[in-house]
Short mmCIF file of C-alpha atoms in Angstrom, two decimals:
data_model
loop_
_atom_site.label_atom_id
_atom_site.label_comp_id
_atom_site.label_asym_id
_atom_site.label_seq_id
_atom_site.Cartn_x
_atom_site.Cartn_y
_atom_site.Cartn_z
CA MET A 1 53.81 75.64 107.36
CA LYS A 2 51.30 76.97 104.89
CA ASP A 3 52.21 77.39 101.23
CA THR A 4 55.88 77.32 100.41
CA ILE A 5 58.42 79.88 99.31
CA LYS A 6 59.75 79.29 95.81
CA VAL A 7 63.13 80.16 94.29
CA GLY A 8 62.78 83.66 92.90
CA ASP A 9 60.22 84.87 95.50
CA ALA A 10 61.28 88.21 96.91
CA ALA A 11 60.51 90.82 99.53
CA THR A 12 61.54 94.47 99.45
CA PHE A 13 61.12 97.33 101.88
CA ARG A 14 62.61 100.71 102.66
CA TYR A 15 64.38 101.58 105.91
CA VAL A 16 65.56 104.94 107.17
CA VAL A 17 68.72 104.53 109.23
CA ALA A 18 67.96 105.57 112.81
CA VAL A 19 70.41 107.74 114.73
CA ASN A 20 70.84 104.95 117.32
CA LYS A 21 71.95 102.32 114.79
CA THR A 22 75.50 103.61 114.28
CA VAL A 23 78.81 101.91 115.07
CA PRO A 24 79.18 103.47 118.55
CA ASP A 25 75.67 102.18 119.44
CA LEU A 26 76.57 98.58 118.70
CA TYR A 27 78.63 98.22 121.91
CA PRO A 28 78.19 101.37 124.04
CA GLU A 29 80.39 99.79 126.76
CA SER A 30 83.36 99.62 124.35
CA ASP A 31 85.74 102.59 124.25
CA ASP A 32 86.99 101.25 120.90
CA TYR A 33 83.50 101.52 119.41
CA GLN A 34 82.89 104.96 120.91
CA ILE A 35 85.65 106.56 118.81
CA MET A 36 84.34 105.09 115.53
CA PRO A 37 82.29 107.06 112.95
CA ARG A 38 78.54 107.51 113.36
CA VAL A 39 77.53 105.47 110.27
CA PHE A 40 75.18 102.49 110.03
CA ALA A 41 76.95 99.64 111.82
CA THR A 42 77.64 96.39 110.01
CA GLY A 43 75.99 94.46 112.86
CA PHE A 44 72.78 96.43 112.39
CA MET A 45 73.07 96.03 108.59
CA VAL A 46 73.18 92.26 109.01
CA GLY A 47 70.05 92.44 111.14
CA LEU A 48 68.33 94.58 108.53
CA LEU A 49 69.11 92.13 105.76
CA GLU A 50 67.85 89.27 107.95
CA TRP A 51 64.67 91.24 108.61
CA THR A 52 63.89 91.29 104.90
CA ALA A 53 64.05 87.49 104.74
CA ILE A 54 61.90 87.30 107.88
CA ILE A 55 59.27 89.41 106.09
CA ALA A 56 59.46 87.17 103.01
CA LEU A 57 58.90 84.02 105.14
CA ARG A 58 56.16 85.47 107.32
CA ARG A 59 53.33 84.66 104.91
CA VAL A 60 54.04 80.91 104.99
CA LEU A 61 54.36 80.38 108.71
CA ASP A 62 51.70 78.55 110.65
CA GLU A 63 50.67 79.43 114.19
CA GLY A 64 53.54 78.53 116.51
CA GLU A 65 56.21 78.70 113.82
CA GLY A 66 59.03 81.20 113.47
CA SER A 67 62.34 81.42 111.68
CA LEU A 68 65.95 81.79 112.80
CA GLY A 69 68.97 83.01 110.91
CA THR A 70 71.55 80.25 110.43
CA LEU A 71 73.80 81.61 107.69
CA VAL A 72 75.23 85.09 107.15
CA ASP A 73 77.71 85.93 104.36
CA ILE A 74 77.51 89.69 103.93
CA LYS A 75 79.77 92.33 102.40
CA HIS A 76 79.17 95.83 103.79
CA SER A 77 80.56 98.02 101.01
CA ALA A 78 79.35 101.60 101.44
CA PRO A 79 78.80 103.89 104.45
CA THR A 80 75.27 104.98 105.27
CA PRO A 81 74.72 107.98 107.57
CA PRO A 82 71.75 108.26 109.91
CA GLY A 83 68.66 109.59 108.16
CA ALA A 84 69.56 107.99 104.83
CA GLU A 85 67.09 105.57 103.28
CA LEU A 86 68.02 102.05 102.17
CA THR A 87 65.98 99.83 99.86
CA VAL A 88 66.48 96.28 101.11
CA THR A 89 65.66 93.18 99.07
CA ALA A 90 65.76 89.43 99.73
CA VAL A 91 65.41 87.03 96.77
CA CYS A 92 64.99 83.32 97.53
CA THR A 93 67.72 81.20 95.96
CA LYS A 94 67.38 77.85 97.77
CA VAL A 95 64.41 75.95 99.14
CA GLU A 96 65.23 72.87 101.23
CA PRO A 97 62.53 72.94 103.94
CA PRO A 98 62.93 73.82 106.69
CA TYR A 99 65.93 75.77 105.28
CA TYR A 100 65.60 78.74 102.94
CA GLU A 101 68.40 80.82 101.48
CA TRP A 102 68.30 84.39 100.15
CA ASP A 103 70.41 86.79 98.10
CA VAL A 104 70.15 90.01 100.07
CA THR A 105 71.01 93.59 99.10
CA ALA A 106 70.71 97.09 100.51
CA ILE A 107 70.82 99.98 98.05
CA ASP A 108 71.22 103.57 99.27
CA GLY A 109 69.63 106.72 97.83
CA ASP A 110 72.67 107.32 95.59
CA GLY A 111 72.13 103.90 93.99
CA ASP A 112 75.20 102.46 95.70
CA VAL A 113 75.14 98.91 97.00
CA ALA A 114 75.60 99.46 100.71
CA ALA A 115 75.59 95.72 101.44
CA SER A 116 75.02 92.44 99.65
CA GLY A 117 75.37 88.76 100.27
CA ARG A 118 73.67 85.57 101.28
CA HIS A 119 71.43 84.76 104.24
CA GLY A 120 69.93 81.44 105.35
CA ARG A 121 66.99 80.86 107.69
CA ASN A 122 65.39 77.77 109.19
CA ILE A 123 61.69 77.54 110.04
CA ILE A 124 61.27 76.36 113.63
CA GLN A 125 58.55 75.30 116.01
CA THR A 126 58.85 78.16 118.49
CA GLU A 127 57.80 76.31 121.66
CA ARG A 128 60.10 73.40 120.95
CA PHE A 129 63.01 75.77 120.32
CA LEU A 130 62.30 77.73 123.50
CA ARG A 131 62.32 74.50 125.53
CA ARG A 132 65.77 73.64 124.08
CA VAL A 133 67.05 77.12 124.93
CA ALA A 134 65.73 76.90 128.49
CA ALA A 135 67.38 73.51 129.01
CA LYS A 136 70.66 74.83 127.68
CA ALA A 137 70.46 77.95 129.82
CA GLU A 138 69.94 75.78 132.89
CA ARG A 139 72.98 73.62 132.01
CA LEU A 140 75.21 76.62 131.32
CA THR A 141 74.22 78.68 134.36
CA GLN A 142 74.27 75.98 137.03
CA THR A 143 76.87 76.59 139.73
CA PRO A 144 79.54 73.87 139.50
CA ALA A 145 79.77 71.62 142.49
CA SER A 146 82.75 72.13 144.75
CA ALA A 147 85.53 69.61 144.22
#
């Protein structure tokens, strides 16, 4: 890891809600989701808020490092239709390397808080993590022996 993130460091960007990021798009195979309104889905909102923290951490990562979300505590409080713009911000509130925590918000064009909360990320060694995932996948997908 290069420099470090400090409490108070922030990242902000704007995002226009895509037409394929609505509630029915979250699980197209679900009839229950298909009858829901075409507004920005909470699952995609969580990913958007995580993305802001990813951007904030990017500048301190060394070659071979990445980050993974490990904490999500989000309140989705206002609907956002496709085509609307959100201003998304992550402000660092905790630094305990390799763990970093962020206050995250998404504000819509009306000035309403569309979502807010807390998000935590851990910096990882990507190759090491991928080896752990591959080993776990092998354990979980092996055909059990006949009894």
